[in-house]
Structures are given as C-alpha cells and as structure tokens.
mmCIF file of C-alpha atoms in Angstrom:
data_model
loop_
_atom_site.group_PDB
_atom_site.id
_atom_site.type_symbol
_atom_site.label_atom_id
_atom_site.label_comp_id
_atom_site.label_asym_id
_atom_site.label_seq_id
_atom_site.Cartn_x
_atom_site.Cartn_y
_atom_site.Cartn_z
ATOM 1 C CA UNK A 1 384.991 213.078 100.317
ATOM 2 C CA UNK A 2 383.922 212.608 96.785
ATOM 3 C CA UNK A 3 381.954 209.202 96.082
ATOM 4 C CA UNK A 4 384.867 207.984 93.313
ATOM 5 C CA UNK A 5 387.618 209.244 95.557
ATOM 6 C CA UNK A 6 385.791 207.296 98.302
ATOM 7 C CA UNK A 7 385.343 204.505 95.851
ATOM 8 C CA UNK A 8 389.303 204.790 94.821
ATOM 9 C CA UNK A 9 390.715 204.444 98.084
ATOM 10 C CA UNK A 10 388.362 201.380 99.397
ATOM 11 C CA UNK A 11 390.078 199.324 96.285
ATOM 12 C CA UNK A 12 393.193 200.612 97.175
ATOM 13 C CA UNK A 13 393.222 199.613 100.733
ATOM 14 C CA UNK A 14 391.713 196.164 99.537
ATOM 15 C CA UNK A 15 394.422 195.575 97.774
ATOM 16 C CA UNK A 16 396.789 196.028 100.153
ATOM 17 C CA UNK A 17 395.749 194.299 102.576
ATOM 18 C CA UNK A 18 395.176 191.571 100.579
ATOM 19 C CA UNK A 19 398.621 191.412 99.548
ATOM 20 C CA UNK A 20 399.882 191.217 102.996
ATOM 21 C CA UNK A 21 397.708 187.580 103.316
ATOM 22 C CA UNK A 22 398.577 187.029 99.650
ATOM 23 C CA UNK A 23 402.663 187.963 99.031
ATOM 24 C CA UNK A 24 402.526 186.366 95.749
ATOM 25 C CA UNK A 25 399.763 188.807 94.569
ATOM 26 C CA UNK A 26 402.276 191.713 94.665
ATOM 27 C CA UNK A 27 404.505 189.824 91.539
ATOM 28 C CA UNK A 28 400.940 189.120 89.957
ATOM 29 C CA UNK A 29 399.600 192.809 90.031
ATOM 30 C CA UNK A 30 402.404 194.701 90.170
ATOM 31 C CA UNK A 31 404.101 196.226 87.063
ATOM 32 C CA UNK A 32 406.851 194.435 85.141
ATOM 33 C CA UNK A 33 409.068 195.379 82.830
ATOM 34 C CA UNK A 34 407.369 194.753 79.669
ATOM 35 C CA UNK A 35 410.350 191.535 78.430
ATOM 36 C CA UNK A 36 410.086 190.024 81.587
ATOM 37 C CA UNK A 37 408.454 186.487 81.730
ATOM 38 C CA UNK A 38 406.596 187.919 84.699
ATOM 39 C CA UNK A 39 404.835 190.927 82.696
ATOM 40 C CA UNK A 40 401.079 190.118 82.224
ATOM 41 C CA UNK A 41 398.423 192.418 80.183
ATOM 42 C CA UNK A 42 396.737 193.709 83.101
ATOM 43 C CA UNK A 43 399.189 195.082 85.369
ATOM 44 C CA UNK A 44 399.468 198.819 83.713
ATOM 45 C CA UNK A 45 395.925 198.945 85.269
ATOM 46 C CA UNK A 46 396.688 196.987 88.885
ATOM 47 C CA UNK A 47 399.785 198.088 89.830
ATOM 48 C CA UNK A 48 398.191 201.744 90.826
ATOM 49 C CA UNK A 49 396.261 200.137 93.152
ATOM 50 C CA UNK A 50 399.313 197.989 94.406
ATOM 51 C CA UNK A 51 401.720 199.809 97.077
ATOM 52 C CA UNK A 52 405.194 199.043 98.511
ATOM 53 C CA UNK A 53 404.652 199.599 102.348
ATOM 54 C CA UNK A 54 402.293 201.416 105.422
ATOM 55 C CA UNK A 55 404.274 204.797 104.416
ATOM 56 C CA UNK A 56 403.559 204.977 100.999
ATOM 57 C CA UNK A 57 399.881 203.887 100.708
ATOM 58 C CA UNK A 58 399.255 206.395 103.334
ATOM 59 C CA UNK A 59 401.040 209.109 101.599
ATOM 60 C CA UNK A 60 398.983 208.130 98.311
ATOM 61 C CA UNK A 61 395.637 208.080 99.407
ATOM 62 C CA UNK A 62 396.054 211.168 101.856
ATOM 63 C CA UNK A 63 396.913 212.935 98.556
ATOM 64 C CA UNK A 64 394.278 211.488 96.235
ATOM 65 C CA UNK A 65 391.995 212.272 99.327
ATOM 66 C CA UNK A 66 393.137 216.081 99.631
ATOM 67 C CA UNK A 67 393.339 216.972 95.267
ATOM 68 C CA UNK A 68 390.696 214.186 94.216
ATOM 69 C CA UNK A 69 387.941 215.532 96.063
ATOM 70 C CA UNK A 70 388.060 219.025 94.993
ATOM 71 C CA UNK A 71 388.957 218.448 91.120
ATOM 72 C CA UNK A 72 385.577 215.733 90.960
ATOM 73 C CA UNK A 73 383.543 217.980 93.136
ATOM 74 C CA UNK A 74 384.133 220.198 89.392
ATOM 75 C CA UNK A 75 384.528 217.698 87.045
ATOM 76 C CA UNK A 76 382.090 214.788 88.147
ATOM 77 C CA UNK A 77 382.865 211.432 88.825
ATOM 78 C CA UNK A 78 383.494 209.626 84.962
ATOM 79 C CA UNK A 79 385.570 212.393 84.006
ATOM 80 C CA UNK A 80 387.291 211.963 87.102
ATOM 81 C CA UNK A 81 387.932 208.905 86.787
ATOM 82 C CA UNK A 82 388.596 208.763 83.130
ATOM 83 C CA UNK A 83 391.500 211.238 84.292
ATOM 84 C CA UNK A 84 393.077 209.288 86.581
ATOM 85 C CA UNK A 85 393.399 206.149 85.010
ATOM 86 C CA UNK A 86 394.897 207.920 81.787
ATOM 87 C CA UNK A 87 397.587 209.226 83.988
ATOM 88 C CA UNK A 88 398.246 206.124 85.711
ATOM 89 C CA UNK A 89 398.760 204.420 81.975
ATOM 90 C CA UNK A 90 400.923 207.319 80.800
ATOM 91 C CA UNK A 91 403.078 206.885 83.878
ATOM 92 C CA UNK A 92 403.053 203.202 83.552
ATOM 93 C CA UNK A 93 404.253 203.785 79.588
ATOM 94 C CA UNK A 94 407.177 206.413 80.312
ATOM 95 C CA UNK A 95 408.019 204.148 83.203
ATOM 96 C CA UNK A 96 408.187 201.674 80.837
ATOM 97 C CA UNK A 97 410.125 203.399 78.253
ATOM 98 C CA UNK A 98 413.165 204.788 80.492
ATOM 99 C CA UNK A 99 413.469 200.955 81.302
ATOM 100 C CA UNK A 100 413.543 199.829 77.662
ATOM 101 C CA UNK A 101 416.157 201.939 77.255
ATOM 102 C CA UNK A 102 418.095 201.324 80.101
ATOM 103 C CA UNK A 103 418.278 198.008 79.723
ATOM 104 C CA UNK A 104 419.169 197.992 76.362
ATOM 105 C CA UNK A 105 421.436 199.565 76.241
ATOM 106 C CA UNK A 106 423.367 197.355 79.463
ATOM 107 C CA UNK A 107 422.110 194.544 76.953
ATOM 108 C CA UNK A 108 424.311 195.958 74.310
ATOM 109 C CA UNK A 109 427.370 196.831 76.568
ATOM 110 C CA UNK A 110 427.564 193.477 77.536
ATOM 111 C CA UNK A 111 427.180 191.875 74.745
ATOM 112 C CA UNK A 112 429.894 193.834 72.942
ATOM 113 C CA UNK A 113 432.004 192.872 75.849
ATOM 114 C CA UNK A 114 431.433 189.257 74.822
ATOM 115 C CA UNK A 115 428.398 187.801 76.467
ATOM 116 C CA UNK A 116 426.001 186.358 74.665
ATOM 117 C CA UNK A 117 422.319 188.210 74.832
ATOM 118 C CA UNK A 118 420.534 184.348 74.776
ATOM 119 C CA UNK A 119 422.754 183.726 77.866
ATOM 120 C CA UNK A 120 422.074 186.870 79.229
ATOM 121 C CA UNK A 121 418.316 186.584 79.379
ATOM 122 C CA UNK A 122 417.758 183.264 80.364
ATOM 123 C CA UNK A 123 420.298 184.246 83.790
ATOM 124 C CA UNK A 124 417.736 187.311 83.936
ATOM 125 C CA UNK A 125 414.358 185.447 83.737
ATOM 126 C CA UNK A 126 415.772 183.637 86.447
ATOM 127 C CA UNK A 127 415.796 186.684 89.091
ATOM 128 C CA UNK A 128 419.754 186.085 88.796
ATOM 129 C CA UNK A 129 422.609 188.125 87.833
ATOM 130 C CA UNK A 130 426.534 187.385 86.580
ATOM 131 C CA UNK A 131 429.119 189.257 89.306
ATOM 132 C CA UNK A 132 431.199 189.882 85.845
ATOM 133 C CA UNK A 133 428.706 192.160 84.528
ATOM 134 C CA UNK A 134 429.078 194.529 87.751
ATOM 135 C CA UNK A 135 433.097 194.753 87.137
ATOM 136 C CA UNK A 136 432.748 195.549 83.900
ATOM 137 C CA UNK A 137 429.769 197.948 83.923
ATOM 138 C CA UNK A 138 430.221 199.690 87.165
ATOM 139 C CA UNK A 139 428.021 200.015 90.336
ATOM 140 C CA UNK A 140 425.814 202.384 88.604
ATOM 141 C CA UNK A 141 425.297 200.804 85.373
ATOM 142 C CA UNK A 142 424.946 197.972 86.459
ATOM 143 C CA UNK A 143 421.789 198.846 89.177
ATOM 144 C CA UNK A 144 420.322 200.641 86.612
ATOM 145 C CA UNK A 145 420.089 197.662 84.251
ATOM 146 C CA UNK A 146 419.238 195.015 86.350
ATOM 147 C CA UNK A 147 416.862 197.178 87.721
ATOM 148 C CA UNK A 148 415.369 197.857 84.575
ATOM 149 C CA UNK A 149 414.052 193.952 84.345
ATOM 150 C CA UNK A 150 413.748 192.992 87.426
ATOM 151 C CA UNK A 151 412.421 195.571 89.454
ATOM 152 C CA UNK A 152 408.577 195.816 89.187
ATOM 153 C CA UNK A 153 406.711 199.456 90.064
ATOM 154 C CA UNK A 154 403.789 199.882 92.611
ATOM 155 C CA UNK A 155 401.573 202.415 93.774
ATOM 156 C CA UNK A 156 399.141 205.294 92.603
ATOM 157 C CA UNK A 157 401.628 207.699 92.353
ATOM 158 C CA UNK A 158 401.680 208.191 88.934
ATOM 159 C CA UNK A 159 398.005 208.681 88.678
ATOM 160 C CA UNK A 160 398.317 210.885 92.136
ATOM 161 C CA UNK A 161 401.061 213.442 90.126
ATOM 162 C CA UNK A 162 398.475 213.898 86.984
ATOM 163 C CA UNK A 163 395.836 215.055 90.149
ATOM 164 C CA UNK A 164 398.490 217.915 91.325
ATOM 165 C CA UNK A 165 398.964 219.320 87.643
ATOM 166 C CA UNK A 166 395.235 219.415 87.429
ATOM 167 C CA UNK A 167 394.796 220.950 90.307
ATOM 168 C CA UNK A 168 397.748 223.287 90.118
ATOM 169 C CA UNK A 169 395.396 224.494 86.109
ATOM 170 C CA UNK A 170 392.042 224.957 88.393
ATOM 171 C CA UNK A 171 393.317 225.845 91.732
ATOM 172 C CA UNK A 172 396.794 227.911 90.303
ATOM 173 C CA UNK A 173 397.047 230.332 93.644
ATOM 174 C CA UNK A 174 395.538 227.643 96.029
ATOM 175 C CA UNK A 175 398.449 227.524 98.502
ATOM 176 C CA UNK A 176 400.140 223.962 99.351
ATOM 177 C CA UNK A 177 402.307 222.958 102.440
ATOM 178 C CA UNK A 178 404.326 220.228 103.182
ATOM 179 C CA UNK A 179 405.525 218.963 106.597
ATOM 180 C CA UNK A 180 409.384 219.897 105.937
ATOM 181 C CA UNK A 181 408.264 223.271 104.071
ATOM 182 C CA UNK A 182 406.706 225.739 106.986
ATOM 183 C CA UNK A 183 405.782 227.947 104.797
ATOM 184 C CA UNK A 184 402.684 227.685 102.080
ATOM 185 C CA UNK A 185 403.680 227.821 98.223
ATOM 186 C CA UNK A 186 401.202 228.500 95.689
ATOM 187 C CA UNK A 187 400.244 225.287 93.453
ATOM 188 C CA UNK A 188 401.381 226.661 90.373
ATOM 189 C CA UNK A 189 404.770 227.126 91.810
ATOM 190 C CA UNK A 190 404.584 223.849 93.648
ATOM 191 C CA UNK A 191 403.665 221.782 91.425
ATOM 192 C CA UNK A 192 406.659 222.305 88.804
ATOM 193 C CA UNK A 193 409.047 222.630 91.564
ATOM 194 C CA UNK A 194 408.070 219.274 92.511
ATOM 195 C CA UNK A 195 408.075 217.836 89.150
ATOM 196 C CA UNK A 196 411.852 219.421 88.809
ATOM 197 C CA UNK A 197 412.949 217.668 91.973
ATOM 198 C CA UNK A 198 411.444 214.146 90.421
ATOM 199 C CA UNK A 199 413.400 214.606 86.752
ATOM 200 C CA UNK A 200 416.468 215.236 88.390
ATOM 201 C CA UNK A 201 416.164 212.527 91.085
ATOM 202 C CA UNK A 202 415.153 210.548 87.982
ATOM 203 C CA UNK A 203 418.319 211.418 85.807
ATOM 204 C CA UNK A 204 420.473 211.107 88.363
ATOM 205 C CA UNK A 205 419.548 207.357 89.857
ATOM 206 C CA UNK A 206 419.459 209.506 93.447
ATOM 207 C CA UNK A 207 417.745 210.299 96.634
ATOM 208 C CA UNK A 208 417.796 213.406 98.119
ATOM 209 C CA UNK A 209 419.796 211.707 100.562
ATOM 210 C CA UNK A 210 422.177 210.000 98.390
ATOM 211 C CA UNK A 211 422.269 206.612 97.284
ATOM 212 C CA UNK A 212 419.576 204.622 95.242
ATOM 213 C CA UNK A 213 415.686 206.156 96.534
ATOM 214 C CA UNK A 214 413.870 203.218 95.036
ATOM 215 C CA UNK A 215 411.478 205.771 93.704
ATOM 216 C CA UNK A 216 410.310 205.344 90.112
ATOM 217 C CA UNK A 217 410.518 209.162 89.324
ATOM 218 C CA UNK A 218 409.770 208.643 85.561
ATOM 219 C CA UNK A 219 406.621 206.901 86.382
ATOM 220 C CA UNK A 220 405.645 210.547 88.095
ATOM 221 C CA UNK A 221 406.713 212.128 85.549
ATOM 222 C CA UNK A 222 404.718 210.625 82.951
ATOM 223 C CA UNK A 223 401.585 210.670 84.824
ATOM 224 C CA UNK A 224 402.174 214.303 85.272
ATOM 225 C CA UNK A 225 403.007 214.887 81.670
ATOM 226 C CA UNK A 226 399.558 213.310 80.631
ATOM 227 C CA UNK A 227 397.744 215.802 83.028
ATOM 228 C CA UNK A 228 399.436 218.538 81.300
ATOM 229 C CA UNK A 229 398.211 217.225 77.861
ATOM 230 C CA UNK A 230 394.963 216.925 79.185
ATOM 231 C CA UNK A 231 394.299 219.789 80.815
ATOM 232 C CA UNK A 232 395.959 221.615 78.000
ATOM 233 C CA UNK A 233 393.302 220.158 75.609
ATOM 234 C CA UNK A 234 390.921 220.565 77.420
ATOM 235 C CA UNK A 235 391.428 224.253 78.173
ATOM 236 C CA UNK A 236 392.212 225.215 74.790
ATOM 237 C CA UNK A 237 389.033 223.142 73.467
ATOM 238 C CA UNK A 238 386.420 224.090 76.067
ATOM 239 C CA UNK A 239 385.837 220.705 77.271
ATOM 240 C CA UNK A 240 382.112 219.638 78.095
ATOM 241 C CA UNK A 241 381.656 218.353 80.989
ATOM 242 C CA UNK A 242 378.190 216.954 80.319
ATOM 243 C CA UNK A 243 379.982 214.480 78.330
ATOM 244 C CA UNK A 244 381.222 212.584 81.001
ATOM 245 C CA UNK A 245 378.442 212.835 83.262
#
C-alpha cells in the first residue's frame, strides 16, 4: 500500500468511527444541498471522508486500496492526491447540480399549483414536508424533490469512480472482476459499462432491484467525468510528473 492511500484510508476510518460516538457529526460533515440552512463551506471536502454504513466504507476503501495504490505507485503521492480530491469536488458539484434542478423545478410545480415558495421553504428548513404536495406531484416527483433538499450525500465514491477512469487510461487491458461477474472484463470495457449502469440508475431514480437505491449516481458520475478531463489533458499535454513531486 501506497503511503497517501495508507494516509487516505486512516482519515477515512477516523471519521467513521467518530461519527458513530458523534451522530451529529454526520449532518455537520456531510454534504447538503447547497439552499439548505444546514449546507456549510466545508462539506464538498468532508463528506468524502464521511460514509453511510459498515458496507459501504468497506466497499470504498477496498477500492481506493486496490486502484490507488497502483495509479500513485506512477504518479507520486501530490499528484495523487491532487487527483482525487478534484474528483471528489467535481462529483460533489454535478451532485449538486442534478439537485438544483430537481428541486426547482418541484419548487415551480408547486408553486404554480398555488403554494407559496416562502411557505414552502420555511416547511423545508424544518426537515418537514406538506402530504398535499405528494397528491399533486406524484410518488416520484415528489421523492425526487424532497430529496433534492433534504437528503445529504456521503462517502468517497465520487473520488473512488475518478480512480477507475484513471486506471482504466493506464491500465486499459488490466482485467477486473467482481463478485457477481465470474468472469474477468478488461478495464477499459469495465469501466464505461459501469459508468452506463450509474447514468441510467441515475435517470431513472432506480435500483437494479427496483425501487429508490439511495445511491447518489450523479455524484459518480461527475467524479468520473473529471477523471476523464484529466486524464485527457494530461495525455494530450504530456503531463510532468516532476511537477507534483
């Protein structure tokens, strides 16, 4: 294990643990939508190193374990790191963005259907919700919205998804497996299949299972776009790596 990667993980398992002794730090650190009384400044940087359970830190750090080590054992630690905190941000910022959206344009619905937005906002800020607005916006709509504001995003996941498109530039015919896939894919088809899976999970509002999956897969999305733009640059720009080191 690389000594960032090493480093990476120690905070990470700080944190949670902490926040199992601290339950109020999760609403502190984690990410908020961005017109929520409970946004703060720093949480784009804390909530990667905030996660939602046992399963999914696990998951995380196994991952930033297995592609971390290998793409810093090239790159060095600063750009490294430098890398994955950009790719946390640009998930936290498309994560952010889909939500702006979203719940504007509920915002709008409902007021057009005669509530007032003032009204509307202060039942929000409260961690509340009108039953009206789910008969006249539909199950769906009406998840979506109040999910939009409410909801706040955890985890390294983000940051984790900019590490496989990285990987899947250097490593292209490295071969991946997963537990429910017995049989070894090359990254370079891996990696977009994956990333197909998450914007149509994403668009849809589904789990592979059905239902809501509680999965922000915009905020994957958009910390895998800004490892494409990166490694993109930096390929077609002969990046130094004695910059960074």
């Amino acid at each position: 294990m690389t000594e960032t990667v090493k480093q990476l993980i120690i905070i990470n398992v700080i944190f949670f643990v902490g926040a199992q002794f601290v339950p109020a730090a999760q609403d502190f650190l984690a990410l908020f939508y961005f017109e929520n009384p409970s946004f703060k400044v720093w949480q784009p940087i804390t909530h990667m190193f905030m996660h939602g359970g046992l399963m999914h830190i696990l998951f995380n750090m196994f991952a930033l374990y297995s592609f971390g080590s290998a793409l810093e054992h090239f790159w060095g630690g600063k750009k490294f790191l430098f890398f994955y905190i950009s790719c946390g941000l640009g998930s936290a910022l498309l994560h952010t963005a889909v939500n702006y959206f979203s719940f504007h344009d509920g915002l709008n619905f409902l007021m057009e259907n005669g509530f007032q937005k003032e009204e509307i906002i202060k039942i929000l800020a409260e961690g509340k919700f009108d039953t009206r607005w789910q008969e006249i916006m539909g199950n769906t709509n009406f998840t979506s919205f109040l999910q939009s504001y409410i909801v706040p995003v955890v985890g390294a996941s983000g940051a984790i998804y900019g590490l496989l498109v990285a990987f899947a530039f250097m490593f292209p015919n490295a071969e991946l497996a997963l537990m429910f896939i017995p049989v070894p894919i090359k990254a370079k088809y891996f990696v977009p299949g994956l990333l197909l899976v998450d914007l149509f999970l994403g668009v849809s509002g589904k789990s592979i299972f059905g239902g809501s999956s509680g999965i922000a897969h915009f905020a994957h999305i958009g910390g895998a776009l800004v490892g494409f733009i990166m490694m993109s640059y930096w390929k077609k720009n002969q990046f130094n790596d004695n910059r960074w080191n």
